[in-house]
PDB file of C-alpha atoms in Angstrom:
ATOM      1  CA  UNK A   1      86.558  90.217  80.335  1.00 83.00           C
ATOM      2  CA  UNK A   2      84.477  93.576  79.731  1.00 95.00           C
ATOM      3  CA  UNK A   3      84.500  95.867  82.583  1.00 97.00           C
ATOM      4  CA  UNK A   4      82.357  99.021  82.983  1.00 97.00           C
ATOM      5  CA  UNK A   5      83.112 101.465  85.574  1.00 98.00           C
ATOM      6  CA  UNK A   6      80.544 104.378  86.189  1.00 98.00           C
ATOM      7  CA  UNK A   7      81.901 107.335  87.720  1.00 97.00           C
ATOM      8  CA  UNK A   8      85.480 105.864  86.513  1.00 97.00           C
ATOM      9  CA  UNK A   9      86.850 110.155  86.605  1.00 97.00           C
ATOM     10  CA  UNK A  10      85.908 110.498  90.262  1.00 97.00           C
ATOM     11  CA  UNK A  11      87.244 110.026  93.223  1.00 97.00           C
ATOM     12  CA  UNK A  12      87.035 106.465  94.432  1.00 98.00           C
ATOM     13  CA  UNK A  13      85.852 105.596  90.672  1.00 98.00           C
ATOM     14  CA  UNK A  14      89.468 106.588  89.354  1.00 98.00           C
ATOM     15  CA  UNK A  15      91.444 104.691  92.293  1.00 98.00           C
ATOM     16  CA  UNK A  16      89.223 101.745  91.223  1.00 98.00           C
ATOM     17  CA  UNK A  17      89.767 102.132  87.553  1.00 97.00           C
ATOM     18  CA  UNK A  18      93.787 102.371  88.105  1.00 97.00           C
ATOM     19  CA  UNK A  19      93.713  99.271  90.027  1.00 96.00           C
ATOM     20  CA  UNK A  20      91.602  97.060  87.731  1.00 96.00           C
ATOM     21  CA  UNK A  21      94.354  98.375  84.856  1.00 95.00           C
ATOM     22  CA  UNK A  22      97.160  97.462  86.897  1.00 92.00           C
ATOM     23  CA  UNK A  23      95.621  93.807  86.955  1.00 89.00           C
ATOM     24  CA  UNK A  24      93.864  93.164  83.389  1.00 84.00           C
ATOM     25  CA  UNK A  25      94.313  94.799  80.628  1.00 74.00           C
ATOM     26  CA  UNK A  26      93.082  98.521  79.985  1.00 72.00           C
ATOM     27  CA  UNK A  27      91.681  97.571  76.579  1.00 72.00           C
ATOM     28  CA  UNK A  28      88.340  95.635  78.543  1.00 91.00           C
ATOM     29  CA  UNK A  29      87.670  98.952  80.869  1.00 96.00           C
ATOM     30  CA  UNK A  30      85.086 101.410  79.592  1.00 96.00           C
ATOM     31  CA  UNK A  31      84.510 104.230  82.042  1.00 97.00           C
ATOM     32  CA  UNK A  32      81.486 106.581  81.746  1.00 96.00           C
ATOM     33  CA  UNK A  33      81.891 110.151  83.606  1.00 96.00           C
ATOM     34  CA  UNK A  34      80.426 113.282  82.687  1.00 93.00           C
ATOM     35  CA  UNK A  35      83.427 114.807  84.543  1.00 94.00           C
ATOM     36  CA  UNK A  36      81.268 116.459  87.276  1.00 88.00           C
ATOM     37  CA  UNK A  37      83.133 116.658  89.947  1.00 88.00           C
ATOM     38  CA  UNK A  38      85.456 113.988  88.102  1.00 89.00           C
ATOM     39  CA  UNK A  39      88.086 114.788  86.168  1.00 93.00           C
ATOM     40  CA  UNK A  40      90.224 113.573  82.941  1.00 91.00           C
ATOM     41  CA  UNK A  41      93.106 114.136  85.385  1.00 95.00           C
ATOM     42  CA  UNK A  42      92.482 111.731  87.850  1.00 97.00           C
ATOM     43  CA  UNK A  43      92.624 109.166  84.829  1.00 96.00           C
ATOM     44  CA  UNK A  44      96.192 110.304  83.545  1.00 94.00           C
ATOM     45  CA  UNK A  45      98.000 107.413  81.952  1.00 92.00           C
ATOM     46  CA  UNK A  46      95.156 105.597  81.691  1.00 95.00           C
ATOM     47  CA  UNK A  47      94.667 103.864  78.089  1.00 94.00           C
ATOM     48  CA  UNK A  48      90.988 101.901  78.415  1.00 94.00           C
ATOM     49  CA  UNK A  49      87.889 103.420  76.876  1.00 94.00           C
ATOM     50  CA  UNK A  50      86.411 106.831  78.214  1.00 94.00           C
ATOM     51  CA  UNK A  51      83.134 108.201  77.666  1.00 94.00           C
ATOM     52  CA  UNK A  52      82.217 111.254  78.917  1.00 94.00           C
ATOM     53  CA  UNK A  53      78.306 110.922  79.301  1.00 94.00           C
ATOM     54  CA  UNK A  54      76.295 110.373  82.501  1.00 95.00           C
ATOM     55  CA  UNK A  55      73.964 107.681  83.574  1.00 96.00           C
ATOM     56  CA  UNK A  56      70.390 109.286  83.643  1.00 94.00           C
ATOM     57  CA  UNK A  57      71.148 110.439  80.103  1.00 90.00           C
ATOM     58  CA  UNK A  58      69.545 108.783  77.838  1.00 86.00           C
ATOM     59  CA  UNK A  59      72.070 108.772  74.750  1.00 87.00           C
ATOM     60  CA  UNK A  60      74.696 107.925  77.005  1.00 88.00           C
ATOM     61  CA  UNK A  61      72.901 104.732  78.176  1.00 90.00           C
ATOM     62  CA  UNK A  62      71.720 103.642  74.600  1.00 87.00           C
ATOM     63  CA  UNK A  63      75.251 104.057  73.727  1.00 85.00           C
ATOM     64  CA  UNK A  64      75.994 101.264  76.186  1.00 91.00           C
ATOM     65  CA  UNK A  65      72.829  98.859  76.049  1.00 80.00           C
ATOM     66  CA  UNK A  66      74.083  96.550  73.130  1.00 82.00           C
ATOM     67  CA  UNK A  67      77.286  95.811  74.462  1.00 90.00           C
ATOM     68  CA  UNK A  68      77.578  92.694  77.284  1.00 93.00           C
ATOM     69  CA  UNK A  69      80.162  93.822  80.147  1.00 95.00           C
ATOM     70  CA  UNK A  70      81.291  90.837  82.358  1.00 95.00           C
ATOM     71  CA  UNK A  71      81.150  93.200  85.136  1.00 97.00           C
ATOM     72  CA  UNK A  72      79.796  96.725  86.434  1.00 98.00           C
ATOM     73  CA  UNK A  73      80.982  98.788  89.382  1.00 98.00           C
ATOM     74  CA  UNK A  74      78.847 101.638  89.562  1.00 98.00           C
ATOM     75  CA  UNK A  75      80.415 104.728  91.220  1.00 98.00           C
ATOM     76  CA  UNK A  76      78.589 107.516  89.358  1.00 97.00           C
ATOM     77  CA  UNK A  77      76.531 109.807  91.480  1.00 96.00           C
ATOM     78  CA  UNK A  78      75.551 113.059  92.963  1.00 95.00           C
ATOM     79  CA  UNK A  79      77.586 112.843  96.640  1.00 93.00           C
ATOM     80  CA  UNK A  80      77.133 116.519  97.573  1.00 89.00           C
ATOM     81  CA  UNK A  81      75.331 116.017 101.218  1.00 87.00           C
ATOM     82  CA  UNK A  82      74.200 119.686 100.501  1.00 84.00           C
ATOM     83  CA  UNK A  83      72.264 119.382  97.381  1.00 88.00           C
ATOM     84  CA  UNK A  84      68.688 120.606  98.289  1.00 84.00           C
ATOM     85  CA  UNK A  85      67.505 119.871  94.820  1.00 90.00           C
ATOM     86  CA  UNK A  86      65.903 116.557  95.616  1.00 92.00           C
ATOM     87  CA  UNK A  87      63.945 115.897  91.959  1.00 95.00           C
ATOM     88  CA  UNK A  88      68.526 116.086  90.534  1.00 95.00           C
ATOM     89  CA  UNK A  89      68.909 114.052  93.202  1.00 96.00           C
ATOM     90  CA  UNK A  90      66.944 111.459  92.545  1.00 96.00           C
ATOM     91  CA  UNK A  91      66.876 111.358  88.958  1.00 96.00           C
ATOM     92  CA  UNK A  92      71.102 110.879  88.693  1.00 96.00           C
ATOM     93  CA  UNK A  93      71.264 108.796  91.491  1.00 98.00           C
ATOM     94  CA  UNK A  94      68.443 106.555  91.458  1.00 98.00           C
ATOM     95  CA  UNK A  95      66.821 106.713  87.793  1.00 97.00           C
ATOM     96  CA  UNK A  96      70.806 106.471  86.944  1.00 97.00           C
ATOM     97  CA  UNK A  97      70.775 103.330  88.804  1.00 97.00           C
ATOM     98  CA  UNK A  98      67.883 101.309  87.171  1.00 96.00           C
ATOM     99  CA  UNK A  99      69.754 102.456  83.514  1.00 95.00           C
ATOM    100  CA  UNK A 100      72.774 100.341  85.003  1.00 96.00           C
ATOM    101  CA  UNK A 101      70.868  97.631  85.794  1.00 95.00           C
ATOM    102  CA  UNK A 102      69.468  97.555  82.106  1.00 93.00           C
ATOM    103  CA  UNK A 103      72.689  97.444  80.844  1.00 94.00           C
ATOM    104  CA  UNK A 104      73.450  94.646  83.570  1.00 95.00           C
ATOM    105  CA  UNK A 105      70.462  92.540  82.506  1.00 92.00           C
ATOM    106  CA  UNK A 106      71.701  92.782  78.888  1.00 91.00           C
ATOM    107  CA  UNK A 107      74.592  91.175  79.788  1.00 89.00           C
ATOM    108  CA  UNK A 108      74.264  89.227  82.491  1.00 93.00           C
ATOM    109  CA  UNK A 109      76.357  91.053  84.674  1.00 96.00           C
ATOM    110  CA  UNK A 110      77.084  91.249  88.081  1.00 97.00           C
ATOM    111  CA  UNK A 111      76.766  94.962  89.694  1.00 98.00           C
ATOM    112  CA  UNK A 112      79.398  96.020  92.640  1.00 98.00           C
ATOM    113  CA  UNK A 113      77.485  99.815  93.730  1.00 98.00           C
ATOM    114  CA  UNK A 114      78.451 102.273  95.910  1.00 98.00           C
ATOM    115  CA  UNK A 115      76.081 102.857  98.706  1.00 98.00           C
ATOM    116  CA  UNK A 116      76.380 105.411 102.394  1.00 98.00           C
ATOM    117  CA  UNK A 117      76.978 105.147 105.520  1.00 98.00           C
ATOM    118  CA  UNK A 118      74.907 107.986 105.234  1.00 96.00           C
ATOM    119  CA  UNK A 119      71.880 105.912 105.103  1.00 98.00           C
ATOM    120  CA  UNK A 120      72.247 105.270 108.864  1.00 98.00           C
ATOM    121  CA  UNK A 121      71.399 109.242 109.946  1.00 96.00           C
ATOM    122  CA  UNK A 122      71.882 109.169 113.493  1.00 95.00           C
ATOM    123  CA  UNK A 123      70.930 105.648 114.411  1.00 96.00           C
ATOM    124  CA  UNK A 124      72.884 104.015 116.545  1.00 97.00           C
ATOM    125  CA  UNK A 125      76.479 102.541 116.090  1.00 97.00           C
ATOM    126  CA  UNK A 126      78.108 100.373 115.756  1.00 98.00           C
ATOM    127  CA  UNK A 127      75.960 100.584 112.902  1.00 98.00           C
ATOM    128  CA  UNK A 128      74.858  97.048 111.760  1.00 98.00           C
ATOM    129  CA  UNK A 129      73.766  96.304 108.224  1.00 98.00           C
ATOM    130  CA  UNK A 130      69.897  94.920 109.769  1.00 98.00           C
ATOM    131  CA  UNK A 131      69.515  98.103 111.733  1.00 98.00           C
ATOM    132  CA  UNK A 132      66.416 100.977 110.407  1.00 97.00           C
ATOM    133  CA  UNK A 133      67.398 102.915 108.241  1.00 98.00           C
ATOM    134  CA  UNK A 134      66.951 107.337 108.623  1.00 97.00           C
ATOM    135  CA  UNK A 135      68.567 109.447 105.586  1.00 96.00           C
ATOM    136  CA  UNK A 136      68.917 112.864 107.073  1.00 93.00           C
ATOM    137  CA  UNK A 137      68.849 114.147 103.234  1.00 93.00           C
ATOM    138  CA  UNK A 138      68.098 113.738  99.993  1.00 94.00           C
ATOM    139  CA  UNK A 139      71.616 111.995  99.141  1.00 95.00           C
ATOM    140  CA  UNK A 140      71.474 109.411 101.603  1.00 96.00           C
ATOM    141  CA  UNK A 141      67.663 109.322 100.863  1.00 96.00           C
ATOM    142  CA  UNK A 142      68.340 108.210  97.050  1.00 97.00           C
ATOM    143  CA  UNK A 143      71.113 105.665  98.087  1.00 98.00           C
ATOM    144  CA  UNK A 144      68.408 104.055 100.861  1.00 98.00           C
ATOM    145  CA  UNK A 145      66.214 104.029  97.471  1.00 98.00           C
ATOM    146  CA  UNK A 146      68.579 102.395  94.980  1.00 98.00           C
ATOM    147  CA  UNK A 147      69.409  99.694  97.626  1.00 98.00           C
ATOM    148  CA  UNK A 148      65.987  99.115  98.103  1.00 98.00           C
ATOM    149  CA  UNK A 149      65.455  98.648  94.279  1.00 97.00           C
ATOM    150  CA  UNK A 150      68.325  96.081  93.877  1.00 97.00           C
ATOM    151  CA  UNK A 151      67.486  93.979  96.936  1.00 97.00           C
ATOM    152  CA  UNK A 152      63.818  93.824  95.158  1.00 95.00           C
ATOM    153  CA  UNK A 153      65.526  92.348  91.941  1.00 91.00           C
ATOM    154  CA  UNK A 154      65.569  88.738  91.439  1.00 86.00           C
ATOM    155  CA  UNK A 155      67.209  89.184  88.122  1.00 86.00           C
ATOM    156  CA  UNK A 156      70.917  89.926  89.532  1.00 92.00           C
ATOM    157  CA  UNK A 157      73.438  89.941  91.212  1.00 96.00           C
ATOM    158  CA  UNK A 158      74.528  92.506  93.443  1.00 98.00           C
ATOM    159  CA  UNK A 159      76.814  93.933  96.226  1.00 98.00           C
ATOM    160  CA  UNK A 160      75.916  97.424  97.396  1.00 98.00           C
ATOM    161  CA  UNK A 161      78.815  98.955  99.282  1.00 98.00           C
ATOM    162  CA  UNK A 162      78.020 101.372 102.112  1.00 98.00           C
ATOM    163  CA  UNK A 163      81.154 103.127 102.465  1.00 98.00           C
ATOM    164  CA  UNK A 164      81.372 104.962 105.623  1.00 98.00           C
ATOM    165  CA  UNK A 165      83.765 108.191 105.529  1.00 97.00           C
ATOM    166  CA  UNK A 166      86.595 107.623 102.537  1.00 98.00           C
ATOM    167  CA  UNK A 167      89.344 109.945 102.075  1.00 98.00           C
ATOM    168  CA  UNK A 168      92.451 109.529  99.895  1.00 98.00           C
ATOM    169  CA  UNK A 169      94.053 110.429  96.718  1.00 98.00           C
ATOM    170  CA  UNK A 170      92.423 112.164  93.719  1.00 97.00           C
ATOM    171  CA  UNK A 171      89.739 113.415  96.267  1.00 97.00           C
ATOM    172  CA  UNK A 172      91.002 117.113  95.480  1.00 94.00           C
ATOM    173  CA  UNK A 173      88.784 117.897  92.382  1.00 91.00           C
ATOM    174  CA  UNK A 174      85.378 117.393  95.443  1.00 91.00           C
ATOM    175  CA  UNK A 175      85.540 120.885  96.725  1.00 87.00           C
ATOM    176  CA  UNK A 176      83.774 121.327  99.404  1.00 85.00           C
ATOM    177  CA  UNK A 177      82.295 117.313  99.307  1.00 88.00           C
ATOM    178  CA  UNK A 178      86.055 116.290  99.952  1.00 94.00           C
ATOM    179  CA  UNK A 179      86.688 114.502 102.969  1.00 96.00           C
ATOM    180  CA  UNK A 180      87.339 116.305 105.948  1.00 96.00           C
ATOM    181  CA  UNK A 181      91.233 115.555 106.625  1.00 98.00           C
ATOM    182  CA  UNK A 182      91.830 116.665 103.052  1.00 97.00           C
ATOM    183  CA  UNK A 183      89.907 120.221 103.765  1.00 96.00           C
ATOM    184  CA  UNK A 184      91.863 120.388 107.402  1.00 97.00           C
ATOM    185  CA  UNK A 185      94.712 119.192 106.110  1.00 98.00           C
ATOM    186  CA  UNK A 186      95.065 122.131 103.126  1.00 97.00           C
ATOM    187  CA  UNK A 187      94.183 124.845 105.703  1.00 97.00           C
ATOM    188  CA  UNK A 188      97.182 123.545 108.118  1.00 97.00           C
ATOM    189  CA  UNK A 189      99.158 123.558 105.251  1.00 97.00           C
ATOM    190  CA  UNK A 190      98.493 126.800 104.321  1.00 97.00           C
ATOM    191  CA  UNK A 191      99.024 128.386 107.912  1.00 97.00           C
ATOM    192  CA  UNK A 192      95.357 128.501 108.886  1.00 97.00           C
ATOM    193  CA  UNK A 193      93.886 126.828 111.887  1.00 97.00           C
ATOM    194  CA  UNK A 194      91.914 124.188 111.198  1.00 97.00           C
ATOM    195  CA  UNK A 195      88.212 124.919 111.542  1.00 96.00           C
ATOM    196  CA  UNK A 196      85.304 122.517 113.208  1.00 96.00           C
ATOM    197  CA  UNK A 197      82.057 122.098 114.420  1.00 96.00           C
ATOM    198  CA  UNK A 198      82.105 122.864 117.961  1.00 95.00           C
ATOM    199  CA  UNK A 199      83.552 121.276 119.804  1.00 95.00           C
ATOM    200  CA  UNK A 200      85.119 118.727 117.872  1.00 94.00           C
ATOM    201  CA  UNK A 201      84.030 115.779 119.524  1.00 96.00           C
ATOM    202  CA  UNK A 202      81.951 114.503 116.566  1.00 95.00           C
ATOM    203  CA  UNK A 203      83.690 111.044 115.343  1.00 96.00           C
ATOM    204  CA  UNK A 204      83.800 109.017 112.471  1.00 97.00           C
ATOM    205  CA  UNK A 205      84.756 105.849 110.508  1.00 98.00           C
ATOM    206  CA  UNK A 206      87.391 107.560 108.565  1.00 98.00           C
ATOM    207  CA  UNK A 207      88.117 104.711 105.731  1.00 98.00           C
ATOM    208  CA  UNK A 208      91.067 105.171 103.241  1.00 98.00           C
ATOM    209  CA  UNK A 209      90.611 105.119  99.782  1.00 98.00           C
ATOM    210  CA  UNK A 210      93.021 102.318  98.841  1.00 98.00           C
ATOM    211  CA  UNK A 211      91.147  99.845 101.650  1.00 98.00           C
ATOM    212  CA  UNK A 212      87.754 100.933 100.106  1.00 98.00           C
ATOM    213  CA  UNK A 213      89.349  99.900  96.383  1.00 98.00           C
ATOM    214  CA  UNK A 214      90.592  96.325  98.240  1.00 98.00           C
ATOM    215  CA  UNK A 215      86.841  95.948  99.450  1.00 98.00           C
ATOM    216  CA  UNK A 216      85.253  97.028  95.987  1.00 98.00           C
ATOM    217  CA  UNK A 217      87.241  94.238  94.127  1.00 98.00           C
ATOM    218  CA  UNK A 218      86.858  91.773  96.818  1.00 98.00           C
ATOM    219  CA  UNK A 219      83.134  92.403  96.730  1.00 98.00           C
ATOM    220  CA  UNK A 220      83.069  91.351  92.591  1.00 98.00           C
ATOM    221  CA  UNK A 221      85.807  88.300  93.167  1.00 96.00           C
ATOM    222  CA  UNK A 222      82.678  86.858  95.195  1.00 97.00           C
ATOM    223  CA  UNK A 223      79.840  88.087  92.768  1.00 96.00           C
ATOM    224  CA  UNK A 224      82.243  86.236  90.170  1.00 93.00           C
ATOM    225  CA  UNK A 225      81.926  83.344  92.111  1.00 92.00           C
ATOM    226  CA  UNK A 226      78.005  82.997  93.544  1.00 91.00           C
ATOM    227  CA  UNK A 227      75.207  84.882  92.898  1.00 90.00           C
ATOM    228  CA  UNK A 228      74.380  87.400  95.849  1.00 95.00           C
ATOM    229  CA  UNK A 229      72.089  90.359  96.352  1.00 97.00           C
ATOM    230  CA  UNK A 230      73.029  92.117  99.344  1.00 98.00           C
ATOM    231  CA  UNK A 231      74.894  95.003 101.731  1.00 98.00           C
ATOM    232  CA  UNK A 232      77.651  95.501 103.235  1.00 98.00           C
ATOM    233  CA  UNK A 233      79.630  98.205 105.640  1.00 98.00           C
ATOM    234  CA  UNK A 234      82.573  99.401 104.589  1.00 99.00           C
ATOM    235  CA  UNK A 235      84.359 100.675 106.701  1.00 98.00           C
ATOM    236  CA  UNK A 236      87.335 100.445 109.780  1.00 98.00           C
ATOM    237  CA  UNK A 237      85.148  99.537 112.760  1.00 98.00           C
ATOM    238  CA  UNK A 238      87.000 101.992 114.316  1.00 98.00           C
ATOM    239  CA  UNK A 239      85.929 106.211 115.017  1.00 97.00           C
ATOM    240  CA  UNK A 240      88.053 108.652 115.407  1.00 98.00           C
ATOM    241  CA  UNK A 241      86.897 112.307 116.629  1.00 97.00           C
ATOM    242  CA  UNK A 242      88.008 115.725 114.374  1.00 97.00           C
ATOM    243  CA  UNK A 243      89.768 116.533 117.512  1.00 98.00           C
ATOM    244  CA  UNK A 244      91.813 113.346 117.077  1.00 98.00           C
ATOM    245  CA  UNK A 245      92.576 113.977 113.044  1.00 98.00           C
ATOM    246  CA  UNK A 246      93.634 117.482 114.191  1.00 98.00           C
ATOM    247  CA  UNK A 247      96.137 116.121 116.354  1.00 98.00           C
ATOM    248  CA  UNK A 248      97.320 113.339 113.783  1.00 98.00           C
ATOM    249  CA  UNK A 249      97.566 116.159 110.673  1.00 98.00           C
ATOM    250  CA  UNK A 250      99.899 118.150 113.493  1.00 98.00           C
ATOM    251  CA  UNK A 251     101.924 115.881 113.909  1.00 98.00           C
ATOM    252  CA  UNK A 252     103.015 114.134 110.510  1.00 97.00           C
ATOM    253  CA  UNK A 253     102.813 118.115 109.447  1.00 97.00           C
ATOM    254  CA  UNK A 254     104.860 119.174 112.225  1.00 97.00           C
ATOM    255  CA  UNK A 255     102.651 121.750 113.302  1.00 97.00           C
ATOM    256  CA  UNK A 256     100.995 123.057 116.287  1.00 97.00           C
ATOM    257  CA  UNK A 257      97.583 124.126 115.438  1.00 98.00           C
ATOM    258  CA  UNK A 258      94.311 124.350 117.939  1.00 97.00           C
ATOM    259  CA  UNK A 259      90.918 124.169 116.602  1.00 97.00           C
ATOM    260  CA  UNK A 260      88.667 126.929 115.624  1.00 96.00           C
ATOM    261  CA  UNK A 261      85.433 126.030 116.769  1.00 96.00           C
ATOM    262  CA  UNK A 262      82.106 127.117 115.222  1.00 96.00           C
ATOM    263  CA  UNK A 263      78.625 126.278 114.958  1.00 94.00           C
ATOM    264  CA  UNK A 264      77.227 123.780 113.106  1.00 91.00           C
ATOM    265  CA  UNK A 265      74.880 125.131 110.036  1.00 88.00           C
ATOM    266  CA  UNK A 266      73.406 122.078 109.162  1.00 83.00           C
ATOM    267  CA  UNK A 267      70.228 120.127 110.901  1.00 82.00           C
ATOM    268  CA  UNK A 268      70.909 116.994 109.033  1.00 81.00           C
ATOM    269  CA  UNK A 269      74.502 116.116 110.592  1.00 88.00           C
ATOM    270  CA  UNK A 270      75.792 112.584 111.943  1.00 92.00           C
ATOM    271  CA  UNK A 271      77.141 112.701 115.048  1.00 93.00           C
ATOM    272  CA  UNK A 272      78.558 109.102 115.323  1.00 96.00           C
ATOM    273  CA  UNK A 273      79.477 106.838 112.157  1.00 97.00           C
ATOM    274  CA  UNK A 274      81.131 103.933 113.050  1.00 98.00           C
ATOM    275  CA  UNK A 275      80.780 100.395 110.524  1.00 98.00           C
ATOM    276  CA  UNK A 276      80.185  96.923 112.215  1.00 98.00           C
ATOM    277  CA  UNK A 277      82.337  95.283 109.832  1.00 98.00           C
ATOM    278  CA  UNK A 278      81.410  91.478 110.992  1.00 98.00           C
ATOM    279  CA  UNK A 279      79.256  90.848 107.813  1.00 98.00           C
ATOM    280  CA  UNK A 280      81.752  92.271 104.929  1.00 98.00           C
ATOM    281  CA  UNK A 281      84.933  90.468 106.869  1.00 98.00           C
ATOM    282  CA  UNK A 282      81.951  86.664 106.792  1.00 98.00           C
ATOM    283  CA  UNK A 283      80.891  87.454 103.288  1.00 98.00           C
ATOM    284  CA  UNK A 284      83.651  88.725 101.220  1.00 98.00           C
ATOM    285  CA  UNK A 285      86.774  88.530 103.734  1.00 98.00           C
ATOM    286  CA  UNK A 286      87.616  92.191 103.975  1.00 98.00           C
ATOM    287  CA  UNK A 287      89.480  93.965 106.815  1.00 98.00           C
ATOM    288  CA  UNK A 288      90.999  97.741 106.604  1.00 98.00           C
ATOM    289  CA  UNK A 289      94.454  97.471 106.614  1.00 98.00           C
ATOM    290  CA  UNK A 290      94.820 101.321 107.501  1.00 98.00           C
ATOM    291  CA  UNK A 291      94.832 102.732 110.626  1.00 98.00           C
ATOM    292  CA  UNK A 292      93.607 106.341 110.148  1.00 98.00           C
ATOM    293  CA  UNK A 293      97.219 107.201 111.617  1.00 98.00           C
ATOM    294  CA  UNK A 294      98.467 105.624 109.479  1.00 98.00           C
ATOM    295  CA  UNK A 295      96.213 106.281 106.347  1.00 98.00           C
ATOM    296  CA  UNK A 296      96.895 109.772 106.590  1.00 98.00           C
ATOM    297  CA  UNK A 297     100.313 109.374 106.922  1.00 98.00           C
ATOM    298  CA  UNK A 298     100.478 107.406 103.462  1.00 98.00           C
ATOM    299  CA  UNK A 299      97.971 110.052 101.670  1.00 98.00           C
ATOM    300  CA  UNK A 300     100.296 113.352 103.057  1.00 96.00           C
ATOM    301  CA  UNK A 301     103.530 111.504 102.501  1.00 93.00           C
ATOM    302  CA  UNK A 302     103.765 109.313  99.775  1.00 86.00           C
TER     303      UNK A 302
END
């Protein structure tokens, strides 16, 4: 069974990739990265097909369009919340997205894509898959767009997943687009207070990586089964404040540190993300298994 895995080098797209090699064999994976922010690294060890290319390229998609993959997951994207260039934006993220779904149309395939939380902005939470949608920039923006263009599709079938705030190995290689317990986490570690928005009271669904990997695969199994075209939360049903991860870094690192408050620079900032998971646990029977105690007790640990 031919598998293609966009964004297979990245961050969630390499946990993913690992997995699926773990259970089938390497030789059906293709993974297409243009190793921006991903990496060769995060891949070490693995032996399927890599191509570095990206998905609004068009050599790199014509590369792909005669082949028939049994199944897409389709990770690639611009994640940077900061980006201000909104034409880049768009173009990787959601002209990327309708390449993938010519490929998928070739073949038949079923499409498992990565959506946001951030697509809820600030609305209110629990946040339920029916509820309005308000991007608060032009990343969430293009995933609210891509959704929109595979619910209008008649021609597949499709999961998008809106993962809510994932952290976890091979999440180094994001910079500054890494998840916040990783960047708190490397300044404790280093001897430097751990610095926040004020005043730390800001919460969110912090998701680990291997849960969101669980849900991704879980999310095909079903495609595999019955044609869908819909979206689903991904995330613990459960928020957690940075003041709380503070306290949880101190004390699996053993340290003592208090926050250093600041202000917050950025006008486009959720407040509150927390996933009503009832409609991923109904439709394709996934729970977290990780606590966010003990998620980053795993990630600093193991």
């Amino acid at each position: 069974m031919k598998t293609l895995i966009t964004g297979g080098a990245g961050f969630i797209g390499a946990n993913l990739t690992l997995e699926l090699e773990k259970r089938f064999s390497s030789a059906s994976i293709t993974v297409l990265d243009n190793f921006s922010p991903g990496t060769a690294e995060n891949l070490k060890g693995f032996k399927g097909r890599l191509i570095k290319g990206s998905v609004e390229d068009e050599k790199s998609i014509d590369s792909l369009k005669g082949e028939k993959f049994d199944f897409i997951y389709h990770l690639a994207a611009i994640t940077d919340t900061t980006v201000t260039d909104d034409k880049r934006m768009m173009r990787v993220n959601v002209d990327g997205f309708k390449n993938i779904l010519k490929i998928a149309n070739y073949g038949n395939a079923p499409v498992v894509y990565a959506s946001s939380a951030g697509v809820y902005g600030n609305g209110p939470a629990p946040m339920k898959e029916t509820q309005a949608l308000r991007p608060l920039n032009a990343y969430a923006l293009s995933k609210a767009e891509t959704e929109k263009i595979a619910l209008s599709s008649t021609e597949i079938a499709a999961i998008g997943l809106r993962y809510f705030n994932v952290y976890g190995p091979k999440e180094a290689n994001k910079g500054k687009s890494a998840s916040m317990i990783w960047q708190l986490a490397c300044r404790m570690k280093g001897d430097n207070p751990p610095r926040i928005f004020k005043y730390g009271e800001q919460v969110r669904d912090f998701i680990y990586v291997k849960d969101v990997v669980s849900a991704t695969v879980q999310a095909m199994e079903i495609l595999n089964k019955s044609k869908l075209n819909t979206i689903l939360n991904i995330g613990t049903g459960t928020a957690a404040s940075f003041n709380r991860v503070i306290e949880i870094l101190n004390n699996i690192l053993g340290t003592n540190f208090k926050p250093d408050y600041f202000d917050n620079p950025y006008n486009f900032f959720q407040n509150h993300t927390q996933a009503d998971t009832t409609l991923a646990a109904e439709t394709i029977g996934f729970k977290a298994k990780y606590s966010i105690e003990d998620g980053i007790k795993d990630y600093l640990t193991s």
